[in-house]
XYZ file of N, CA and C in Angstrom:
729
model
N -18.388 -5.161 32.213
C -17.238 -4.736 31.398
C -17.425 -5.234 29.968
N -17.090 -4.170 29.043
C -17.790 -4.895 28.001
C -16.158 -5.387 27.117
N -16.531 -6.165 26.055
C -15.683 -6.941 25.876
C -15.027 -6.507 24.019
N -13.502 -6.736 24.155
C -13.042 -6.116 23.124
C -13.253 -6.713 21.788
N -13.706 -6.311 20.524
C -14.192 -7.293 19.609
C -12.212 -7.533 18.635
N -12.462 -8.515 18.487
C -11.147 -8.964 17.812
C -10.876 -8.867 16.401
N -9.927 -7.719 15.785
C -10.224 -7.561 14.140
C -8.521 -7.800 14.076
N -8.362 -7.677 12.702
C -6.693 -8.095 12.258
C -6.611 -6.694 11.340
N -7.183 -5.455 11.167
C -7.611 -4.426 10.644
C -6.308 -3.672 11.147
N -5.856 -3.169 10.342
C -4.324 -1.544 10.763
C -4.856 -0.994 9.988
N -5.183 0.264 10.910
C -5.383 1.920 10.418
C -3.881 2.724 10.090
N -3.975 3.839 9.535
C -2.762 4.453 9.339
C -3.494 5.877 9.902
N -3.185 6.503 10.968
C -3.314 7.575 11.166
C -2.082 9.029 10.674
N -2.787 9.814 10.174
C -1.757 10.739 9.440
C -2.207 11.670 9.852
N -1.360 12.788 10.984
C -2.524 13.926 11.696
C -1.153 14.509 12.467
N -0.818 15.894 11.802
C 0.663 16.760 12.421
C -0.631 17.129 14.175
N -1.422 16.700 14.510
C -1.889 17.171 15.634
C -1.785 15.735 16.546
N -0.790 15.949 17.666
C -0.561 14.883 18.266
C -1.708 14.661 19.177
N -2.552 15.561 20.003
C -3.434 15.042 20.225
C -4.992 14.247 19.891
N -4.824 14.702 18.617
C -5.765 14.226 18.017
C -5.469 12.472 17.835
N -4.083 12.271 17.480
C -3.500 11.062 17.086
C -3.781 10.654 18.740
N -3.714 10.828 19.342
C -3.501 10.202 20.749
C -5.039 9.848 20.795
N -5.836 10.705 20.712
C -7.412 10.458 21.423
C -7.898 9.463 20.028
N -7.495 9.653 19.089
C -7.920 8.085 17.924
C -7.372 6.995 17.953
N -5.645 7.057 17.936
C -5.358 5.878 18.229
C -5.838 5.243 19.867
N -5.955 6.097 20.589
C -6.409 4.992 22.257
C -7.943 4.757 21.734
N -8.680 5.428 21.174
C -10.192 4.714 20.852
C -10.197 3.555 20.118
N -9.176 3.750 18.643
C -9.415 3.091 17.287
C -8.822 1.175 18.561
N -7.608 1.406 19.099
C -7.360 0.455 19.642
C -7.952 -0.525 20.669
N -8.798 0.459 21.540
C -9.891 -0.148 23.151
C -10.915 -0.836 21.272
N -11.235 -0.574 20.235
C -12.109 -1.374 19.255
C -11.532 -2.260 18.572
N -10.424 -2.714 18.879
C -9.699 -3.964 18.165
C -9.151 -3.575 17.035
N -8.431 -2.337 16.574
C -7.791 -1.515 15.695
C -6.586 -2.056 15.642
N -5.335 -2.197 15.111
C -3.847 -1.981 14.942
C -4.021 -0.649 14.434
N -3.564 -0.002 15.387
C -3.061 1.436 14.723
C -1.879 1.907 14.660
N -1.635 2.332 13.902
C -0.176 3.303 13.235
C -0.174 4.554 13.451
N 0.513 5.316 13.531
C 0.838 6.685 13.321
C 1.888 7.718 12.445
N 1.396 8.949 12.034
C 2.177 9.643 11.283
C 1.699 10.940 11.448
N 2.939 11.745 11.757
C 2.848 13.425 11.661
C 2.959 14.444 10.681
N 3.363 13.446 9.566
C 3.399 13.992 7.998
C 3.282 13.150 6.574
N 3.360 13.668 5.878
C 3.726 12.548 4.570
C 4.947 11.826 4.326
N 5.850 12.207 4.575
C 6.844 12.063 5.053
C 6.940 10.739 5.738
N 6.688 10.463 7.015
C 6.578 9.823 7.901
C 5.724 8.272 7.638
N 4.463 9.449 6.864
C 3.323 8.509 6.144
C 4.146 7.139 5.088
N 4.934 7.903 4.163
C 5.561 7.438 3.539
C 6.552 6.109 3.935
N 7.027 6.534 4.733
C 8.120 5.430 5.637
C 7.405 4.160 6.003
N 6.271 4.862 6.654
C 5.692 3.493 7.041
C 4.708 2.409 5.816
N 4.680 3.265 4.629
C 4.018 2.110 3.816
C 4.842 1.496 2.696
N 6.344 2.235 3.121
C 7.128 1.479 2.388
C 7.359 -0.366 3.174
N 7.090 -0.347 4.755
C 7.136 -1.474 5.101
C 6.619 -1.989 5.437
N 4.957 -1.555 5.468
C 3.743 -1.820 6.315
C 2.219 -1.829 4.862
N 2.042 -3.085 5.291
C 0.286 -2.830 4.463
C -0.609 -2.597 5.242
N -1.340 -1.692 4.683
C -2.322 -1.488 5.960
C -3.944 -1.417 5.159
N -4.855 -1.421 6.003
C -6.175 -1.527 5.456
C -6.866 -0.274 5.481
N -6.660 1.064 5.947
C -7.068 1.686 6.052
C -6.293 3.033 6.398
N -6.184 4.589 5.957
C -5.608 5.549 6.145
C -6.520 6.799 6.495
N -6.716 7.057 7.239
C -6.978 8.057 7.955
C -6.203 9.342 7.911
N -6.431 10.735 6.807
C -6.042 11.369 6.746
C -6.015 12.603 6.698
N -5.168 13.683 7.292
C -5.526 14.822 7.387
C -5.120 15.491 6.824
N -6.466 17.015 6.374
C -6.209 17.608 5.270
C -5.100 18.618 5.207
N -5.202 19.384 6.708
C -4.192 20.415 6.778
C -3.096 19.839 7.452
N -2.242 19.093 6.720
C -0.815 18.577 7.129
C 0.477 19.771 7.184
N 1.353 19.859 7.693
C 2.436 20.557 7.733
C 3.352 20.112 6.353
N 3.792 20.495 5.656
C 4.570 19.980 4.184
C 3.597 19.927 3.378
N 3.399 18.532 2.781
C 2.569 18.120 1.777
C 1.474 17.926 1.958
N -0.010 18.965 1.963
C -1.073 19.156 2.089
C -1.696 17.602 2.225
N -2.916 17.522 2.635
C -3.664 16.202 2.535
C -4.172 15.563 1.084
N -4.785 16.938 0.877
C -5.654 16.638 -0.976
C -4.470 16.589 -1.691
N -3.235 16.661 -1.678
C -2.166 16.389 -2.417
C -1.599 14.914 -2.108
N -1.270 14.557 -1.148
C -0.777 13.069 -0.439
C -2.079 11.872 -0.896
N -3.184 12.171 -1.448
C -4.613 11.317 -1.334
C -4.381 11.309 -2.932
N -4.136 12.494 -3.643
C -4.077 12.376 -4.808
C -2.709 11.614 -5.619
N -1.641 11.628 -4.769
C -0.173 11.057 -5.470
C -0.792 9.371 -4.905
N -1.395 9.144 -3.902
C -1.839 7.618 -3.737
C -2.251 7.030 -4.884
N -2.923 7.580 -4.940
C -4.124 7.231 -6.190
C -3.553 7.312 -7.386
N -2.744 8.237 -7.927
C -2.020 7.758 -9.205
C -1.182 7.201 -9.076
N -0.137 6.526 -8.101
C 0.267 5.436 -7.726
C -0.659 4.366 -7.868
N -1.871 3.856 -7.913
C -2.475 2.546 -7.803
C -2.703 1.719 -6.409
N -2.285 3.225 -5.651
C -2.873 2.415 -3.709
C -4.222 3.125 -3.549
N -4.526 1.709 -3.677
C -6.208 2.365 -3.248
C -6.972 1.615 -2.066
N -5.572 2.045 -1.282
C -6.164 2.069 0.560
C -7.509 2.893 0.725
N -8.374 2.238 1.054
C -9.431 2.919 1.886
C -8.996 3.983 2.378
N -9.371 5.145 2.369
C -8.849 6.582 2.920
C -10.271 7.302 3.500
N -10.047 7.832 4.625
C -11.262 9.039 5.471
C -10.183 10.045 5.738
N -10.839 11.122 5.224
C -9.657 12.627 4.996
C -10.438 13.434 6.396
N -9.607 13.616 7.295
C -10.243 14.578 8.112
C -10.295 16.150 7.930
N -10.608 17.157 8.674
C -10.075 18.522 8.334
C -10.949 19.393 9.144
N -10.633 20.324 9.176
C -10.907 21.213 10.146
C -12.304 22.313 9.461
N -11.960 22.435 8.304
C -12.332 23.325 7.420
C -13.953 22.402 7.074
N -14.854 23.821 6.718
C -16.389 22.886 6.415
C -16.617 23.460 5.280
N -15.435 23.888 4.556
C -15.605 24.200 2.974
C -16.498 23.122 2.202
N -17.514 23.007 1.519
C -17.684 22.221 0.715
C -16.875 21.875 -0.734
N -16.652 22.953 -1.355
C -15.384 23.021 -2.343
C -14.349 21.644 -1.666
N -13.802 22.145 -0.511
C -12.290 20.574 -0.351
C -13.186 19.476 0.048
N -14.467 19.149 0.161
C -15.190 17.859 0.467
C -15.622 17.378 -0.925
N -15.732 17.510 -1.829
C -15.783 17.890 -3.334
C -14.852 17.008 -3.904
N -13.791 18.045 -3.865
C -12.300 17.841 -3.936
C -11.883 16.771 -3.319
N -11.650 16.374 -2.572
C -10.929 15.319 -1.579
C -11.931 13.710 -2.211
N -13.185 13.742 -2.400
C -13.583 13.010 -3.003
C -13.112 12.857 -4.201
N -12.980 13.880 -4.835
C -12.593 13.626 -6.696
C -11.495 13.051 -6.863
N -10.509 13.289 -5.680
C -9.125 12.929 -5.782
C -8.965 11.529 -5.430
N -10.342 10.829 -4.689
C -10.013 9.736 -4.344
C -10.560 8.977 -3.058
N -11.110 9.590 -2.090
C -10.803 9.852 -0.900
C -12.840 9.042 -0.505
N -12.216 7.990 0.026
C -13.560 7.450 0.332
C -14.765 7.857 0.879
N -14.257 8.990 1.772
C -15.702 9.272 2.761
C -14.319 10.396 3.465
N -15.386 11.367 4.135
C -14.707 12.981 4.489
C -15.633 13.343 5.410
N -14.438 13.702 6.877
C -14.899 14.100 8.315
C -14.512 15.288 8.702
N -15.586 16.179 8.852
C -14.894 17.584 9.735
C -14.731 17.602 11.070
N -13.778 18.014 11.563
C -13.344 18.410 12.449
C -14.297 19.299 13.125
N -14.412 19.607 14.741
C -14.356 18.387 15.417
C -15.328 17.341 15.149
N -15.204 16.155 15.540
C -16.254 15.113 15.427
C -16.176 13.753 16.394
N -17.178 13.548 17.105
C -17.229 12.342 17.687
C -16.466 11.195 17.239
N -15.824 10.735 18.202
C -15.281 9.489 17.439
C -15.718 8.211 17.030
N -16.921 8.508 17.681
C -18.121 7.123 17.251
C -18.895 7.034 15.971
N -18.533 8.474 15.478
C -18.816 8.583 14.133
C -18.069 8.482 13.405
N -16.597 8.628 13.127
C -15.337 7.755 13.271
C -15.433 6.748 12.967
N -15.452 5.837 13.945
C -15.851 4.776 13.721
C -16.924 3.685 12.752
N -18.431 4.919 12.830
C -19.354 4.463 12.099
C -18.841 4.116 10.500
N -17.797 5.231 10.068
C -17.453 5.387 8.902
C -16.613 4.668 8.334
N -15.759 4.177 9.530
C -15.115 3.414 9.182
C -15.208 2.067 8.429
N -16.665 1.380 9.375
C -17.467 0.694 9.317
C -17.527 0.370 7.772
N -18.629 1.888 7.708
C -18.731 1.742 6.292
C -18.356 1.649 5.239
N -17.404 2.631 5.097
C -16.233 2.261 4.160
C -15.289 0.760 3.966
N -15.047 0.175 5.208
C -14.831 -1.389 5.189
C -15.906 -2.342 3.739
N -17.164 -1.803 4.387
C -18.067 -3.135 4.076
C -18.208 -2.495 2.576
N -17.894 -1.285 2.091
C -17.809 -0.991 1.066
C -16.600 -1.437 0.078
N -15.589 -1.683 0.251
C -14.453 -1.926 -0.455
C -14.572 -3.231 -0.603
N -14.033 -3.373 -1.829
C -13.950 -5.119 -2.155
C -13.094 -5.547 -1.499
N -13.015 -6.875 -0.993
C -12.373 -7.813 -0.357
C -10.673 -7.669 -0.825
N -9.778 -7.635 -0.167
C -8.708 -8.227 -0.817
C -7.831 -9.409 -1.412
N -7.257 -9.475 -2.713
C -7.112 -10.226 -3.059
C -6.071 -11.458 -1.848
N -6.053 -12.745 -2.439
C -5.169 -13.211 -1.671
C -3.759 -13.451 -2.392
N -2.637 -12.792 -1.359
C -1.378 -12.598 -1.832
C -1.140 -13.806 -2.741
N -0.821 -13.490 -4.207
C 0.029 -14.735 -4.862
C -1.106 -15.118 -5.929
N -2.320 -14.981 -5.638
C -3.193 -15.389 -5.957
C -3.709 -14.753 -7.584
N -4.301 -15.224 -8.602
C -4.018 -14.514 -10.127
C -5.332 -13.515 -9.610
N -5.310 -12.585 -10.850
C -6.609 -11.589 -10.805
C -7.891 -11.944 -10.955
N -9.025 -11.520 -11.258
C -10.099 -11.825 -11.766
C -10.036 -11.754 -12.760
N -9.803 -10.681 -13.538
C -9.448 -10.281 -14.867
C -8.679 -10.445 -15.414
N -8.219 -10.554 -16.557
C -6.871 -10.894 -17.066
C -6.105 -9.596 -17.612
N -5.880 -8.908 -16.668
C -5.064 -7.303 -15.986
C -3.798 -7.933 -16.711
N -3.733 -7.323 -17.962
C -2.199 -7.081 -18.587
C -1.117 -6.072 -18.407
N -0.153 -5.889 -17.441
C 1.116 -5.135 -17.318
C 2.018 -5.538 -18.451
N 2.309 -4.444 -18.766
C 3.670 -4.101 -20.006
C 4.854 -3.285 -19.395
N 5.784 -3.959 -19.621
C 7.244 -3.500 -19.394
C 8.124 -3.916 -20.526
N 8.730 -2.840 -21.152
C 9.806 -3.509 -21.390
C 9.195 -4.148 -23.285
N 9.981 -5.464 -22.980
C 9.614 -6.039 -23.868
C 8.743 -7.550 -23.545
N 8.181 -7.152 -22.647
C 7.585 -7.938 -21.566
C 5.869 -7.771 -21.226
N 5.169 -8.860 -21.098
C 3.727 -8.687 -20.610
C 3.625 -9.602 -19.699
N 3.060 -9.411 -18.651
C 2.299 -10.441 -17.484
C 1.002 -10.129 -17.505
N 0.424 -11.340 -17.664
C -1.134 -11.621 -17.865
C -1.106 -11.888 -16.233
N -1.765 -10.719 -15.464
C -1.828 -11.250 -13.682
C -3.362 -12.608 -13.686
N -4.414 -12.535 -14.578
C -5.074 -13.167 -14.772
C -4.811 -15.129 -14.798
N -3.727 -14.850 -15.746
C -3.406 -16.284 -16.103
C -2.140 -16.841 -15.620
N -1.164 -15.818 -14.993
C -0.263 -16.199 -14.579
C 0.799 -15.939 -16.033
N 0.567 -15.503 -16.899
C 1.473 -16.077 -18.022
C 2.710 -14.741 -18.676
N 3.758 -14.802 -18.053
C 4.894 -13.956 -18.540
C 5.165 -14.220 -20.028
N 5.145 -13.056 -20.704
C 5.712 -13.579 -22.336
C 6.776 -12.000 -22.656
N 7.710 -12.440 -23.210
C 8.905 -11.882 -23.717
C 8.475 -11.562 -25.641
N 8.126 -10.850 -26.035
C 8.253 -10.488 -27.379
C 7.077 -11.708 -27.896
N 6.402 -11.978 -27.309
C 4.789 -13.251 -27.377
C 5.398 -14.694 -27.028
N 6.482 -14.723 -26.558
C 6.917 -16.169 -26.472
C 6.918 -16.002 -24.471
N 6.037 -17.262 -24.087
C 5.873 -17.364 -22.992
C 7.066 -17.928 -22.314
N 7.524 -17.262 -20.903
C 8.782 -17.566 -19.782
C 7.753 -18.612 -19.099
N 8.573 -19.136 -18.562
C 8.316 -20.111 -17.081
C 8.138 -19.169 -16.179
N 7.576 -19.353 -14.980
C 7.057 -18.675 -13.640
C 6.816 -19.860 -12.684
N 7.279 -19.912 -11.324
C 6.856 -20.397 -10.532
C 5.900 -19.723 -9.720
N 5.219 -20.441 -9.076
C 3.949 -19.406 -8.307
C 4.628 -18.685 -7.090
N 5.882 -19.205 -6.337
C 6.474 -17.851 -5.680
C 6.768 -16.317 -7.059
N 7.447 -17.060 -7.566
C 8.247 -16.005 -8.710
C 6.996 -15.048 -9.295
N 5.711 -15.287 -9.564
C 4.540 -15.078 -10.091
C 3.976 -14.001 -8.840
N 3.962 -14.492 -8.014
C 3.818 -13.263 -6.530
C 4.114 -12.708 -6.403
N 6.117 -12.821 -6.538
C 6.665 -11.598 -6.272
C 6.656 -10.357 -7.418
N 6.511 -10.775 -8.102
C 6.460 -10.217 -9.665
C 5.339 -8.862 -9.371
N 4.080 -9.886 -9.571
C 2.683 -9.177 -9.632
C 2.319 -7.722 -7.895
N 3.526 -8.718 -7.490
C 3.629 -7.476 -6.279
C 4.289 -5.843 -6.274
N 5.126 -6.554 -7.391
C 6.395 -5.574 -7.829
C 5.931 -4.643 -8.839
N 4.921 -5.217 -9.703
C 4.625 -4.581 -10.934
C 3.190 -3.931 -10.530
N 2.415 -3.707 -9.856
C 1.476 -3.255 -8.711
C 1.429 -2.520 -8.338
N 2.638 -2.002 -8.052
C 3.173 -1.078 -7.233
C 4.529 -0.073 -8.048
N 4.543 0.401 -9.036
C 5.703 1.001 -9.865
C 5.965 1.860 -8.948
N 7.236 2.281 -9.381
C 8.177 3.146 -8.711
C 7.944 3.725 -7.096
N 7.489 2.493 -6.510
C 7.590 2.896 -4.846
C 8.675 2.014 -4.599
N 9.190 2.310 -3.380
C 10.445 1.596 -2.760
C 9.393 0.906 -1.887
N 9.834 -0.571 -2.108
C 9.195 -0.980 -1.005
C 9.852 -2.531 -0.268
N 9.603 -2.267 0.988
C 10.905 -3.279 2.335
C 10.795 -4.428 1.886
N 11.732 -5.178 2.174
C 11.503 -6.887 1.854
C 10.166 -7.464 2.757
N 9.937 -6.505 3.995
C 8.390 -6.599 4.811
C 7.638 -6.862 3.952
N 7.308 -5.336 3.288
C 6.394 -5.126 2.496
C 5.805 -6.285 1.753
N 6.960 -6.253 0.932
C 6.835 -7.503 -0.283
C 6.583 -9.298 0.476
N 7.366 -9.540 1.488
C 7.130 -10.343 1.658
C 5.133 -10.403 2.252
N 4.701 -9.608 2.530
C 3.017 -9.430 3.176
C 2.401 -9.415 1.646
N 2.698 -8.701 0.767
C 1.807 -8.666 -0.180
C 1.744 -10.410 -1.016
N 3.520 -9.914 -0.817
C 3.334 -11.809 -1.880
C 3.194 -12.862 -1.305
N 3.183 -12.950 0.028
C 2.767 -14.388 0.497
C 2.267 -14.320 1.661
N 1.769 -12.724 2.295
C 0.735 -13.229 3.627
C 1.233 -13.636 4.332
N 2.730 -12.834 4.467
C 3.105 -13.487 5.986
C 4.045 -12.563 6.514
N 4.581 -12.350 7.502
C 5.921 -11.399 8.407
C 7.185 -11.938 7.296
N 8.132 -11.024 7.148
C 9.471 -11.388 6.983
C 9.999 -11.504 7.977
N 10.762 -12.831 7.892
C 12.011 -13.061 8.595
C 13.459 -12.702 8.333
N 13.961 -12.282 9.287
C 15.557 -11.384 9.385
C 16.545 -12.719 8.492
N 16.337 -14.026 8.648
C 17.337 -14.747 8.285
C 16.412 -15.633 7.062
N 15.045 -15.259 6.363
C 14.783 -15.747 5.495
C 15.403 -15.181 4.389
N 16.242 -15.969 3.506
C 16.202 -15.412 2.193
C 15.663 -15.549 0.937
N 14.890 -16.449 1.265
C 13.838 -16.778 -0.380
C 13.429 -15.853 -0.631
N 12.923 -14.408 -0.379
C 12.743 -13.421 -0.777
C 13.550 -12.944 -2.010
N 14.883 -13.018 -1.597
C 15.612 -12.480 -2.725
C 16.358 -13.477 -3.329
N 16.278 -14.818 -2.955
C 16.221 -15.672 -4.219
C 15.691 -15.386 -5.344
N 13.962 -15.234 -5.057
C 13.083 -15.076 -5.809
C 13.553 -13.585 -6.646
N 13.838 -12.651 -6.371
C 14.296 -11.584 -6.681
C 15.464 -11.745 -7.626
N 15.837 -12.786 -7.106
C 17.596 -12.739 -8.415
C 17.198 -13.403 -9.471
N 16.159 -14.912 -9.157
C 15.665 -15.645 -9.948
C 14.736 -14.704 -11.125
N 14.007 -13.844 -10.615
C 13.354 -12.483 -11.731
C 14.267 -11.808 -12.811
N 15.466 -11.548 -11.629
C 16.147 -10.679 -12.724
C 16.852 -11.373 -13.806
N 17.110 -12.770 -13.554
C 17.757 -13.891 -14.731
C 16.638 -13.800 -15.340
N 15.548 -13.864 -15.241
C 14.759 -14.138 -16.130
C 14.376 -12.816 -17.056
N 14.718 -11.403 -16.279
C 13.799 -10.366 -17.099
C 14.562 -9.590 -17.395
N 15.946 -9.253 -16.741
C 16.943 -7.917 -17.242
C 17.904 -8.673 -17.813
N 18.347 -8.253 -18.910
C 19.465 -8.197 -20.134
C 20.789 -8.306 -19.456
N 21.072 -7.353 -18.335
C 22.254 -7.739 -17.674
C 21.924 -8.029 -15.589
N 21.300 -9.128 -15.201
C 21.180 -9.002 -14.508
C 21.631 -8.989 -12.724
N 22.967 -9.122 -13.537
C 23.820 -8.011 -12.172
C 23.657 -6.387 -12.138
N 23.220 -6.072 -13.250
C 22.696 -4.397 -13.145
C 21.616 -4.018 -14.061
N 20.623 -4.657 -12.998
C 19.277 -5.213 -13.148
C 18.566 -3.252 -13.871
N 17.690 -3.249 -14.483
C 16.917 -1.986 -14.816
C 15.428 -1.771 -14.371
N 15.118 -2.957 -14.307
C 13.258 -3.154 -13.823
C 13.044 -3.239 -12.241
N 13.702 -4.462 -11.975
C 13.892 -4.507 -10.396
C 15.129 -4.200 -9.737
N 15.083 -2.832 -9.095
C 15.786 -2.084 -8.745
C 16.033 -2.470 -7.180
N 17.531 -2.471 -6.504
C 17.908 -2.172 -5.125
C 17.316 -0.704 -4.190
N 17.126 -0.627 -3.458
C 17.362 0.358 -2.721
C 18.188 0.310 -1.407
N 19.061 0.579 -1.426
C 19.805 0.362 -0.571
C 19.270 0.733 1.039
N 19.340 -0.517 2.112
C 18.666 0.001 3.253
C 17.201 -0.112 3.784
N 16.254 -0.511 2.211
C 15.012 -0.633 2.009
C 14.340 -2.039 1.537
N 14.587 -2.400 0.621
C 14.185 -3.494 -0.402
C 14.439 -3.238 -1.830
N 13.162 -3.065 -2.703
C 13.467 -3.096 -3.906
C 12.569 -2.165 -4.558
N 12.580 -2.176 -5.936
C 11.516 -1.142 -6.775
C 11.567 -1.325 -7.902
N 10.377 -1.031 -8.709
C 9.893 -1.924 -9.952
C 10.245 -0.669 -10.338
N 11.207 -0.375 -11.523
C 10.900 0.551 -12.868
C 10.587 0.212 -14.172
N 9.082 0.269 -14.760
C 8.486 -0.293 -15.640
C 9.053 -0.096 -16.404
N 9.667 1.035 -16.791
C 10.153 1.977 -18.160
C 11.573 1.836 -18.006
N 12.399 0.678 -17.019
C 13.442 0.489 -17.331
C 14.626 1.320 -16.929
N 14.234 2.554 -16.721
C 14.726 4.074 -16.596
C 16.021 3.765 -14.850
N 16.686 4.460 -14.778
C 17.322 4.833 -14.128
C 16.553 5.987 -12.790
């Protein structure tokens, strides 16, 4: 009997074909996978408002919002999840395409799932490592908001060139928030990106840290403009302040 290898790896499967989702997720999982599922963008969506995941698996001919469309709104968003676009079609034109848009590596339909897998592989050992939540950049990656810059490099918030205080929670949640513009994303979410760990139902340092931001960055911050509520969800960065 051979023996299951142990990874901490979540796939996101995105495939309106339930059997297909069935025969990947029972493989991706007997290989030490966390797998997810989704029948649309839609769906897709839901789950990465509360879920990080390492990898998306996606298909081209979706029901609603096409595949080469969902791969391309990622990507000008700034999620640059590892993605394998599946599809049925052996057009070279959408293998082209689906690359240009973003899209790491591209599988036609049908296909072994061990090749699947192989790719997966590859694409892993291809992507740079991820950073560790909280942790500054390599670079000294300047975000502008506002009247506002965060140096993610140095840690250093400045208001009109005069540097704020930051604590290194406050500095996490920030660089998590500003990372990610205008997605809604769960107190989950945020809590995995900024500190590498599950949220808890009765932790609230989360939005300590969150109120503690908005004293520090919105003008009126009981009706905050940058870090936004979503009611039901968590929160959302609007760079531009905007409504």
């Amino acid at each position: 009997m051979s023996q299951v290898s142990v990874r901490n790896d979540k796939i996101l499967l995105v495939d309106d074909d339930i059997r297909t989702r069935e025969l990947l997720k029972n493989y991706l999982r007997q290989e030490g996978f966390e797998v997810l599922q989704a029948d649309d963008s839609k769906a897709m969506s839901r789950i990465l408002q509360r879920e990080s995941v390492d990898m998306i698996i996606l298909d081209l001919m979706l029901s609603g919002e096409e595949g080469l469309t969902v791969c391309k709104r990622l990507r000008a968003a700034n999620d640059l999840t590892p993605l394998i676009m599946l599809t049925a079609k052996g057009d070279e034109a959408d293998r082209i395409v689906g690359l240009e848009l973003g899209a790491d590596d591209y599988l036609t339909k049908p296909f072994n799932p061990r090749e699947l897998l192989a790719r997966i592989h590859a694409v892993m050992r291809r992507s740079p490592m991820p950073e560790v939540p909280g942790a500054p950049t390599a670079d000294n990656e300047i975000v502008k908001f506002g009247h506002f810059t965060l140096n993610l490099g140095t840690r250093v918030l400045r208001k009109d060139g005069k540097d704020l205080p930051l604590t290194s929670g406050e500095f996490a949640m920030l660089k998590a928030l500003v990372r990610h513009p205008r997605q809604s994303l769960s107190r989950e979410k945020l809590a995995h990106m900024a500190r590498g760990r599950d949220f808890e139902s009765f932790d609230r340092s989360l939005d300590v840290q969150v109120s503690r931001l908005r004293k520090l960055i919105e003008e009126d911050h009981s009706n905050p403009r940058f870090i936004q509520t979503v009611w039901g969800v968590g929160y959302v960065f609007v760079p531009d302040g905007g409504d």
